[in-house]
XYZ file of C-alpha atoms in Angstrom:
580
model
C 0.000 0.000 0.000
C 2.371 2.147 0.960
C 4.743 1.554 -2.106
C 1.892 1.869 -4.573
C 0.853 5.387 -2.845
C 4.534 6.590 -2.755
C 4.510 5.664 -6.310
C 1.321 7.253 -7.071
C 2.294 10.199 -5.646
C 5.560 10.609 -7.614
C 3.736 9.992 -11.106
C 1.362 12.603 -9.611
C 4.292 15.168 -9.350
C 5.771 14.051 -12.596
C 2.357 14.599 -14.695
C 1.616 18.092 -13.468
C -2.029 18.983 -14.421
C -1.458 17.161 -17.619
C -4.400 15.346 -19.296
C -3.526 12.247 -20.550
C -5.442 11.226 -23.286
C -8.512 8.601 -23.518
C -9.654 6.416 -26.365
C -11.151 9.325 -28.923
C -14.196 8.773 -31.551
C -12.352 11.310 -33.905
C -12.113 10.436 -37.811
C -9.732 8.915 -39.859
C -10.875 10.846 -42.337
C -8.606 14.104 -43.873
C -9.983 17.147 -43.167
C -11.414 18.410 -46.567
C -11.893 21.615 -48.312
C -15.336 21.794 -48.629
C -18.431 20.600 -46.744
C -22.281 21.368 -46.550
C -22.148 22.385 -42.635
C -18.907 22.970 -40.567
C -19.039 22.881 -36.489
C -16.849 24.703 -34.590
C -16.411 23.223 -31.188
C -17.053 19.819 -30.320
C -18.505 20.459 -26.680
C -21.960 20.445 -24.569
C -23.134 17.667 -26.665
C -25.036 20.265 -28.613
C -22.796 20.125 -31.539
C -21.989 16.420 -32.174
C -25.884 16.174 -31.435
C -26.297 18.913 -33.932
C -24.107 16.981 -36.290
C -25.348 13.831 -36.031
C -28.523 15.407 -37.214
C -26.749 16.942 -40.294
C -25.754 14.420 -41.260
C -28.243 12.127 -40.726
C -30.301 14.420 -42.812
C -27.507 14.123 -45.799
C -25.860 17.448 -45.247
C -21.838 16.947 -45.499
C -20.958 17.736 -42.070
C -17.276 18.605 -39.916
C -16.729 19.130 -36.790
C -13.502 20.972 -35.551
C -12.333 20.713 -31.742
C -8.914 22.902 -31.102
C -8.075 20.241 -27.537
C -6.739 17.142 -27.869
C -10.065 15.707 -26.843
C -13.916 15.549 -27.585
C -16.376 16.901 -25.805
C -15.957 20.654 -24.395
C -16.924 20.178 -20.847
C -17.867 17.047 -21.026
C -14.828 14.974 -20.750
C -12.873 12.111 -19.235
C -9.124 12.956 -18.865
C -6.351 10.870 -16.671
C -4.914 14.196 -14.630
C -3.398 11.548 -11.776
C -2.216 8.216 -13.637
C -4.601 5.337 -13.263
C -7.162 7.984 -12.426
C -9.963 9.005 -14.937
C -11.747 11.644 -14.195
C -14.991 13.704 -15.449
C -12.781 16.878 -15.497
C -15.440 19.625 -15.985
C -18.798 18.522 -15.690
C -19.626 15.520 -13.754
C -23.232 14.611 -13.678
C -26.024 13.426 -16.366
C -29.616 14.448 -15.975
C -30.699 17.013 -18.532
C -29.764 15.146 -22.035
C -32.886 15.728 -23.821
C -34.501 12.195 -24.196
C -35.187 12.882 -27.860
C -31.932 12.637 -28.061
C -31.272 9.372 -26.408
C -33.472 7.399 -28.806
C -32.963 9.331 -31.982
C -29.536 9.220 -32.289
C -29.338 5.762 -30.646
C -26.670 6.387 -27.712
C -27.175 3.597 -26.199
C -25.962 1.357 -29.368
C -23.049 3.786 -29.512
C -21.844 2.572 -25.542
C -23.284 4.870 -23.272
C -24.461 3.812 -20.213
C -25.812 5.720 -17.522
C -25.739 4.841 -13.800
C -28.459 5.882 -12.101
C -28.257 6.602 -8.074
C -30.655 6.093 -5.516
C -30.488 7.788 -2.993
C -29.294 10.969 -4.344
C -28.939 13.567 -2.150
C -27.221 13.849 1.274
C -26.391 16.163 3.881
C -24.455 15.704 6.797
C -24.588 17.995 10.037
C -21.713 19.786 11.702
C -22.977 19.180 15.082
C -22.496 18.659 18.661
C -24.558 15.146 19.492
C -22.664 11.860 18.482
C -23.474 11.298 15.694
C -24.245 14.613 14.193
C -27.924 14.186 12.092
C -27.831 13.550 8.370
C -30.745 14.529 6.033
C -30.543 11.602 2.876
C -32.746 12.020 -0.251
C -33.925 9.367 -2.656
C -36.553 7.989 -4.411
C -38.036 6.504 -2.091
C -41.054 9.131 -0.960
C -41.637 7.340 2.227
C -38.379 7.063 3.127
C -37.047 10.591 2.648
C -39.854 11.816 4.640
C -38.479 9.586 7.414
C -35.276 11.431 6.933
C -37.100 14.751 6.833
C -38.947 13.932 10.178
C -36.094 14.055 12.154
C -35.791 18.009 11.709
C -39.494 18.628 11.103
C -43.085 16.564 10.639
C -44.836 19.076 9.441
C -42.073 19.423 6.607
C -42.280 15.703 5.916
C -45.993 15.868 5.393
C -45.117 19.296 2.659
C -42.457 17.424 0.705
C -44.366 15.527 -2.000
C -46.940 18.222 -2.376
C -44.419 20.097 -3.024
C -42.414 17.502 -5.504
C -46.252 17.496 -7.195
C -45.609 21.099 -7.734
C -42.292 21.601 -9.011
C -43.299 18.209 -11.308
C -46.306 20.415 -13.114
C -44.463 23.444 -13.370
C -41.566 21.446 -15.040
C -43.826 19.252 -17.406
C -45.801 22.260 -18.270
C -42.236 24.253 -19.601
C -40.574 20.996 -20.658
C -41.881 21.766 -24.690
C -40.168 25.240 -24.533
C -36.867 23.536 -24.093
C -37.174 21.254 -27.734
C -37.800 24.120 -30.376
C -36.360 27.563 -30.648
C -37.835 30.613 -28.749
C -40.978 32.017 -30.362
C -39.741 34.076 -33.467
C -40.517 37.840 -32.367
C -40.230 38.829 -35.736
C -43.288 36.700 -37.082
C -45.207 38.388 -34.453
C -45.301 41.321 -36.761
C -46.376 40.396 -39.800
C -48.806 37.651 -41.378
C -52.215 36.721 -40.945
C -53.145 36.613 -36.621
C -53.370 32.624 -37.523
C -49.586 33.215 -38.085
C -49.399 35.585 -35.489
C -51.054 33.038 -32.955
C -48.899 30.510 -34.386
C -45.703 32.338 -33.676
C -46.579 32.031 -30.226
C -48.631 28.628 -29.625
C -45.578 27.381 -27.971
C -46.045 30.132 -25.378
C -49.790 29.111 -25.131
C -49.560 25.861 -24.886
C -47.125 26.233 -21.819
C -49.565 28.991 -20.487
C -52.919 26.471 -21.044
C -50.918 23.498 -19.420
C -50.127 25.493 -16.411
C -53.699 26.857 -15.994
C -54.443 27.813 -12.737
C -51.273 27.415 -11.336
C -49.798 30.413 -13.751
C -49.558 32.910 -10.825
C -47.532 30.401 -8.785
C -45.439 29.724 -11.691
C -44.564 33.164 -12.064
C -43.708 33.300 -8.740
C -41.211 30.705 -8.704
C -39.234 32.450 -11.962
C -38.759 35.723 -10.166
C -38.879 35.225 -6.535
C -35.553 34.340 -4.972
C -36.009 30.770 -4.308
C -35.619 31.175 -0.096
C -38.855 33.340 -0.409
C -40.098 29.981 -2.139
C -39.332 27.295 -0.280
C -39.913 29.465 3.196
C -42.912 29.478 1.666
C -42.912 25.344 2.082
C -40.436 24.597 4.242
C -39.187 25.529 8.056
C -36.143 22.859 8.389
C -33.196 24.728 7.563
C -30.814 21.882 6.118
C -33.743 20.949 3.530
C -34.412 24.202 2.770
C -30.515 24.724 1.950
C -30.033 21.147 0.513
C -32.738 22.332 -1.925
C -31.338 25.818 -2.341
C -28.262 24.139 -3.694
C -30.033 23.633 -6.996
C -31.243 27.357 -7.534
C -27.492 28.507 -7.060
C -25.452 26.275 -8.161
C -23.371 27.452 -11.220
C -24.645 30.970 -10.830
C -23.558 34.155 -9.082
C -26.182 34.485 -6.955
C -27.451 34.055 -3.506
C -30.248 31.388 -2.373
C -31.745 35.600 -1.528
C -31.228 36.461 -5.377
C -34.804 37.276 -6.592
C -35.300 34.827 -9.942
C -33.094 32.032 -8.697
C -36.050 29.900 -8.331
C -35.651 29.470 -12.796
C -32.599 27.601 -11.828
C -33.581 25.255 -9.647
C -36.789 24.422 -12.273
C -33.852 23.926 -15.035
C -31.896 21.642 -13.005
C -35.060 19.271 -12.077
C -36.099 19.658 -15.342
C -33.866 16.379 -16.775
C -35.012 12.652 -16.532
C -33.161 9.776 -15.980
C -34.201 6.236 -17.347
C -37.955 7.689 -16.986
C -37.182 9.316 -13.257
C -37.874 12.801 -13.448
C -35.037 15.267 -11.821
C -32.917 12.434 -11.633
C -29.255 12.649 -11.702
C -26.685 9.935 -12.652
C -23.131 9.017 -13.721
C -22.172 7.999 -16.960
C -19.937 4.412 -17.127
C -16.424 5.743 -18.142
C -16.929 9.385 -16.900
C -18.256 11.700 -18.718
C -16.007 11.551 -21.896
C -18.216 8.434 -22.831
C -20.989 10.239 -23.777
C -19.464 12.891 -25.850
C -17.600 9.670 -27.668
C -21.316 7.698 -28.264
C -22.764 11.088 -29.438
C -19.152 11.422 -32.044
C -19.805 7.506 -32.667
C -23.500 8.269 -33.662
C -22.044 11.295 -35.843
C -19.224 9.542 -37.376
C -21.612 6.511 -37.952
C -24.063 8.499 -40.722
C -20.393 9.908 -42.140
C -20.627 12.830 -40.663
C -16.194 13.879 -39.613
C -15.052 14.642 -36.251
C -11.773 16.036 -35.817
C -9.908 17.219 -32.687
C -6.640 19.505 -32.470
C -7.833 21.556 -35.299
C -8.207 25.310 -34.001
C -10.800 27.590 -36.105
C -9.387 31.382 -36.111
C -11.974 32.811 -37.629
C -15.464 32.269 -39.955
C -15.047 33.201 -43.688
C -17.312 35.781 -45.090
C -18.057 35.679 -48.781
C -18.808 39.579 -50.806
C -22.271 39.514 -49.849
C -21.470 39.197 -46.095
C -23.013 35.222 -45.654
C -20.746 32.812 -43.879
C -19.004 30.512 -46.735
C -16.748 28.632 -44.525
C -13.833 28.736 -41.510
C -9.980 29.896 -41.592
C -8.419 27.204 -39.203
C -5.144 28.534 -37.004
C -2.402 26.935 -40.090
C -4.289 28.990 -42.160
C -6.275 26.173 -44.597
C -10.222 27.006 -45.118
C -12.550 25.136 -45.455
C -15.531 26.183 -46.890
C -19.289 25.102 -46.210
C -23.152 26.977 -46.993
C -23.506 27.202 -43.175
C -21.040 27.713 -40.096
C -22.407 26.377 -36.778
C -20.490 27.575 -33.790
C -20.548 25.697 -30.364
C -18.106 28.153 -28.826
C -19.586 31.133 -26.420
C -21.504 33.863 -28.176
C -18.310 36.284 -27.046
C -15.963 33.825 -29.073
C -18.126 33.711 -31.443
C -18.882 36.951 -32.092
C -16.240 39.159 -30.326
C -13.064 36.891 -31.668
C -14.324 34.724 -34.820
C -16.214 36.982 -36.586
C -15.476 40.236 -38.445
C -16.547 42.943 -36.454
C -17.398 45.006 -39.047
C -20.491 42.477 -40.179
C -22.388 43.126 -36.513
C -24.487 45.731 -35.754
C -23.096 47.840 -32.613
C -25.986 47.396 -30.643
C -25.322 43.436 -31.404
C -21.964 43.824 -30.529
C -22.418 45.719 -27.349
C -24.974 43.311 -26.243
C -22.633 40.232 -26.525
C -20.254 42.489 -24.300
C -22.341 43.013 -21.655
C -23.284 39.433 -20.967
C -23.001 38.550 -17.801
C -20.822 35.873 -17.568
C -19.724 35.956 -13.706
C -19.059 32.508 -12.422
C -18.879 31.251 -8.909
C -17.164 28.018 -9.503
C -13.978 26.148 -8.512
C -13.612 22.643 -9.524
C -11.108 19.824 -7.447
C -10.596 16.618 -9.171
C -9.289 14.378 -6.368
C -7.598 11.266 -6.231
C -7.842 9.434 -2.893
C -6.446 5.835 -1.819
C -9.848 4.769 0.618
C -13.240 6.443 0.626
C -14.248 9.396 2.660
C -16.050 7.760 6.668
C -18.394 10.661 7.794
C -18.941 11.426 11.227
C -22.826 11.161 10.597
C -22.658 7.785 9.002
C -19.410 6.191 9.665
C -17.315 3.619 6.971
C -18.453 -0.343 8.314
C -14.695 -2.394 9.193
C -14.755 -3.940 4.989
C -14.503 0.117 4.332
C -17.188 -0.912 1.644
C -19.490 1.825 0.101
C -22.673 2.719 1.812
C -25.353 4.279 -0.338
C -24.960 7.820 1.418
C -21.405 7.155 -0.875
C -23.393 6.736 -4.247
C -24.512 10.557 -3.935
C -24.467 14.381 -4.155
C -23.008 14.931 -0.772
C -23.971 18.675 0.532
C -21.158 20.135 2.882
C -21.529 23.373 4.291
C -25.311 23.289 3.613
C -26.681 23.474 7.541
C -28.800 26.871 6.490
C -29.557 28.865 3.540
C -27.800 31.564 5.573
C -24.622 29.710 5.266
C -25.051 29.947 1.361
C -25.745 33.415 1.327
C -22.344 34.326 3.478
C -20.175 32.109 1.072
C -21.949 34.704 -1.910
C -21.666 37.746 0.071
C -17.557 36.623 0.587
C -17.319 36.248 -3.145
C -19.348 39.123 -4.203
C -16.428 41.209 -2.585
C -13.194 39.384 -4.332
C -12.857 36.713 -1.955
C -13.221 33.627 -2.048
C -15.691 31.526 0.349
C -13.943 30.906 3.886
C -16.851 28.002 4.485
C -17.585 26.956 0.775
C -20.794 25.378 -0.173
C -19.224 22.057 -1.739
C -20.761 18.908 -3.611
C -18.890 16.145 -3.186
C -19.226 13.196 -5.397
C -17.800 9.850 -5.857
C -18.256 8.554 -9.107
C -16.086 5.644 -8.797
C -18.399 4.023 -6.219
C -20.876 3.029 -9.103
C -18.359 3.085 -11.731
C -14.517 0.869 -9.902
C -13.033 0.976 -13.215
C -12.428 4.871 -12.874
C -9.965 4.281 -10.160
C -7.042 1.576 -9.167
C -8.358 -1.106 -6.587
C -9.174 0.031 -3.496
C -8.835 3.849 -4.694
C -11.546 6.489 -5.708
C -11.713 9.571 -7.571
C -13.670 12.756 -5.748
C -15.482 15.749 -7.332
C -15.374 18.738 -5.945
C -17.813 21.257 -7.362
C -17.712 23.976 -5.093
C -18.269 28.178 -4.767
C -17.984 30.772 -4.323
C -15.081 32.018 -5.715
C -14.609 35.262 -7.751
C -13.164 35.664 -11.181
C -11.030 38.297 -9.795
C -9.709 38.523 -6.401
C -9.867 41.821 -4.021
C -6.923 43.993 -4.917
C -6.193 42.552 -8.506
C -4.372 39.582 -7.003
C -3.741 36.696 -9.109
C -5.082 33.401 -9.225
C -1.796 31.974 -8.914
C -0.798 28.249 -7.876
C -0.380 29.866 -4.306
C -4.317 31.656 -3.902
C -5.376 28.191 -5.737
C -4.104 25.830 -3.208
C -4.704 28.292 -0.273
C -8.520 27.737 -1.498
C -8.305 24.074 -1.535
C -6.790 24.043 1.414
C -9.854 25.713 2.911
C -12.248 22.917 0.742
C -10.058 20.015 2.228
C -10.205 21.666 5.756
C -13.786 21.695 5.709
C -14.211 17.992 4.551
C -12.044 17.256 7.131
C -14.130 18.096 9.713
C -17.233 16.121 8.249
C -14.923 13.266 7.207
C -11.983 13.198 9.232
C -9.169 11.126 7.230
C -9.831 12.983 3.929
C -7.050 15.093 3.930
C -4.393 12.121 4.799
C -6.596 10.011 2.143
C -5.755 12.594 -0.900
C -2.921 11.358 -3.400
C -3.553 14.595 -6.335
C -5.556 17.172 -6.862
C -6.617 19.336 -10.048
C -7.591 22.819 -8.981
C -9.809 24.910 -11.436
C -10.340 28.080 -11.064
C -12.763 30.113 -12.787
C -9.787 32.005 -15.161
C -8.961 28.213 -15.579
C -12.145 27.040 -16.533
C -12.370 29.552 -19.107
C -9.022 29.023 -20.355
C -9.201 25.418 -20.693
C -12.694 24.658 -21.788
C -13.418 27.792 -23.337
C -16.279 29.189 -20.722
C -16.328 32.563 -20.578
C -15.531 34.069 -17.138
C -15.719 30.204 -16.240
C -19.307 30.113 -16.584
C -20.648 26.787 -17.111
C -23.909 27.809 -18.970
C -21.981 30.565 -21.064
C -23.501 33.187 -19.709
C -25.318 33.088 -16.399
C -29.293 31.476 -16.669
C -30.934 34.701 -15.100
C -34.459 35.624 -16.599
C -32.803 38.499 -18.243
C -30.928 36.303 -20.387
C -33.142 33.622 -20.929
C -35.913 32.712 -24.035
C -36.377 35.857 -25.992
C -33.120 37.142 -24.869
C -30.351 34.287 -24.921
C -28.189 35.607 -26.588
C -29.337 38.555 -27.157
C -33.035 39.977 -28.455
C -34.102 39.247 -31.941
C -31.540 36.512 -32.179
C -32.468 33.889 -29.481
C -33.778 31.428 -32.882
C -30.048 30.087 -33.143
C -29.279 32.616 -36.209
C -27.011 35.677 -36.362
C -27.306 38.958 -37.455
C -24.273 36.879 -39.991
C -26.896 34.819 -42.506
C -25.598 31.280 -42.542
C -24.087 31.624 -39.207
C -25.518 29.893 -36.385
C -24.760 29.447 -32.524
C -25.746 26.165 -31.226
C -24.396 26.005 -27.890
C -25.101 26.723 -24.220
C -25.427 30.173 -24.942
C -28.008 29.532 -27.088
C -31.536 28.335 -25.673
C -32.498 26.750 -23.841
C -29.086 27.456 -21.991
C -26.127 24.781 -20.505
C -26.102 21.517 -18.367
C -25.024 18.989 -21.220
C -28.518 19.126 -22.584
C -27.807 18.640 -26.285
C -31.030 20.668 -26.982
C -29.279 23.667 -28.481
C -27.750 21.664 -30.854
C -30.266 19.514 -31.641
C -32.758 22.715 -32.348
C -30.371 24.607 -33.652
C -29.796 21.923 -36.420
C -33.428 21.577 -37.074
C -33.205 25.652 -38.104
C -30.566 25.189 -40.515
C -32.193 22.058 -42.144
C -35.421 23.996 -41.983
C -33.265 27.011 -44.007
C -31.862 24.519 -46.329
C -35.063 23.192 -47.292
C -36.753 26.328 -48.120
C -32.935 27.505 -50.372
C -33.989 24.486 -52.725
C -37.415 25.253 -52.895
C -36.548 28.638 -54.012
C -34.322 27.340 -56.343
């Protein structure tokens, strides 16, 4: 053991933060001049989703990835050897299921593990043990759990699941076709008219009489919500986690409640607002999504940079300029990449309109989030529900494991520290162990750890740097705080793979390290994502398209901006050969 760790820990020091890489889906095929439809960016699912559907459709499709490996944030790289880990995002939930039958993942390999329970949250606390609050599917069950802290809270909790579940069913449409088209609203006949909007209708008919309580939930801050239904503090924050995480913003931030409906808005295997793993980390489904490309012909290629999109006389997008300086041409340019790449970097400025322009400036983009990848030699014994003697996983192991989530207050200080260039001096952390459903992720005996944690500023008080000394002085103050719910963490911990928000957005392209490319508030939402009069996937650039998370319906490996976005251009492409 000791010999193996030692040894661990030197290939640890020799490797640096250096990805190795994992089996790839990419092409064999040479990159050619000319195709129907180029991608640029192979990340968030949306575009090898979008490509598959290209394709599939008989447009000539490429995608081009500038890293080493598929998948934007949804990847599997070996930072520790012998250690794979889900490097960005972590967790499966919100993949359209349209997308799971149509483009036949599970023929390509994926395979998703599901966990029940899901959700649990130990107590700092001074009674031995210290209470624990654990979640699952089981509706009798959790409301045991909930019981301990407050009956009258057990007997809210599946009303209240009831109404988050008709909310969320009524809204689920919105998320499979583009935004209503403000444009059509207009002009035409008032059938068209009517028609431009029957999305909107249908969501508003399906809601009925809960449409007051709906509106509610998108603008209130979500504390005002579930105050509304809740008095137990640690359920209240467990929940809270949802509405926040990823964003900026405080459990006390009026319209975080839209958040928490877009993170229970996935299914898994039929389970609504279930969240799972995905066998081989995360990088597996971004390779059966490239399989299910590559399988209708469509070519996936990584390591090939784009530098910018190729405008023909009459100012339509005819193709990209990749960083050696070949271009490849194609009748439509779909861009994964964040609307401020897209548009601030890639594109001409000269083509945009200024109030475009200035728009894609001012998103907000702050992000709150500092990833840890962590490799550890046994798995993490809680004080509130101690490892048994075989150190064998318990089913608290299998899930989301809230730290630092006692009160909502708690969640609100960790913001209020951040909102003033500092990071978080009591985090609110999720801790997952993906390797407990999934050994072959880790050597025997061994487990990799997520860390997705905040807040943490983009910029630190005083323009200090985010240098390898303020990174591990902030994982230092993760690790101390596991420590004192798991004692033996920090002595369990062989590597560790800090991001940072500058190093989020400098390795996986998020701007400001946001993981939805752009933060999900309701001012940058529907009508407005990414900016007004262009939240239908298309660009003030004809032939240009954006068909990632900062497109709608927004991030969360969803696929469904790249899935709608493709059914635009193929709609487009059908009506150019009917004119012709």
């Amino acid at each position: 053991g000791t010999e193996m760790l030692a040894r661990l820990r030197a290939g640890c020091a020799a490797h640096g933060l250096r990805g190795q890489r994992l089996a790839h889906s990419r092409t064999t095929e040479k990159l050619q001049r000319e195709y129907d439809a180029v991608v640029i960016g192979a990340g968030n699912t949306g575009p090898g989703a979008g490509a598959a559907y290209l394709q599939q459709a008989g447009l000539r499709t490429a995608v081009l990835e500038k890293r080493h490996v598929l998948g934007g944030a949804a990847v599997t790289e070996e930072i520790v050897p012998g250690f794979k880990f889900s490097r960005a995002s972590y967790l499966l939930s919100l993949l359209r299921p349209q997308i799971y039958a149509e483009l036949e993942l599970q023929r390509y390999g994926l395979r998703v593990l599901p966990r029940d329970p899901y959700s649990f949250t130990p107590l700092l606390e001074d009674r031995s043990p210290p209470r624990s609050l654990l979640m699952g599917h089981d509706m009798a069950q959790t409301q045991q759990q909930i019981a301990q802290f407050s009956q009258k809270d057990a007997q809210a909790y599946p009303k209240y699941e009831v109404f988050m579940g008709c909310l969320v069913s009524a809204i689920n449409p919105l998320l499979d076709a583009p935004p209503a088209d403000t444009t059509a609203l207009g002009q035409g006949s008032l059938l068209q008219r009517l028609r431009a909007l029957w999305p909107l209708l249908q969501a508003g008919l399906a809601l009925g009489r809960q449409l007051p309580h709906f509106y509610e939930v998108l603008t209130a801050p979500i504390s005002k919500i579930l105050d509304h239904w809740f008095e137990s503090e640690p359920l209240k924050a467990t929940l809270a986690t949802d509405a926040v995480i990823g964003a900026m913003s405080s459990p006390h931030t009026p319209g975080s409640g839209y958040v928490l409906l877009h993170h229970v808005m996935g299914e898994l295997e039929g389970q609504r607002g279930a969240w799972g793993y995905v066998a081989g980390g995360m990088g597996a489904l971004s390779q059966a999504i490239a399989r299910a490309a590559a399988a209708h012909g469509a070519h996936i290629f990584t390591e090939q940079a784009v530098c910018r999109v190729l405008l023909g006389t009459d100012g339509q997008a005819q193709g990209v300029m990749m960083q050696d300086g070949m271009e490849v041409r194609s009748k439509v340019v779909l861009s994964n990449a964040s609307p401020q790449l897209t548009f601030l970097e890639l594109t001409p400025q000269e083509q945009l309109p200024e109030d475009f322009v200035r728009r894609i400036q001012q998103l907000d983009t702050r992000s709150p989030v500092t990833k840890i990848n962590v490799a550890v030699d046994r798995l993490p014994s809680f004080l509130a529900a101690p490892n048994t003697h075989d150190n064998q996983p318990l089913p608290h192991h299998c899930c989301s494991i809230h730290l630092n989530c006692e009160g909502t207050h708690l969640l609100h200080q960790a913001y209020t520290e951040a909102a003033q260039g500092h990071p978080s001096s009591r985090p609110m952390i999720e801790l997952c162990i993906p390797s407990v459903l999934d050994p072959g992720l880790a050597p025997p005996g061994c487990h990799v750890v997520s860390l997705f944690t905040q807040y943490t500023p983009y910029e630190l008080a005083g323009g200090q740097p985010w240098d390898e000394k303020a990174r591990n002085a902030y994982a230092d103050t993760v690790f101390d705080c596991i420590e004192a719910y798991a004692p033996g963490f920090k002595a369990s911990v062989i590597g560790r793979d800090i991001l940072t928000p500058p190093d989020l957005e400098k390795i996986f392209g998020l701007p400001g390290g946001n993981i939805f490319h752009g933060g999900m508030s309701l001012d940058q939402l529907y009508f407005t994502r990414p900016a007004p009069s262009y939240s239908t996937y298309q660009s003030p650039v004809p032939g240009l398209y954006l068909c990632g998370s900062g497109a709608h319906p927004g991030g969360g490996v969803m696929g469904a901006a790249g899935r709608n976005a493709a059914q635009v251009v193929l709609r487009h492409f059908r009506r150019l050969r009917w004119q012709r």
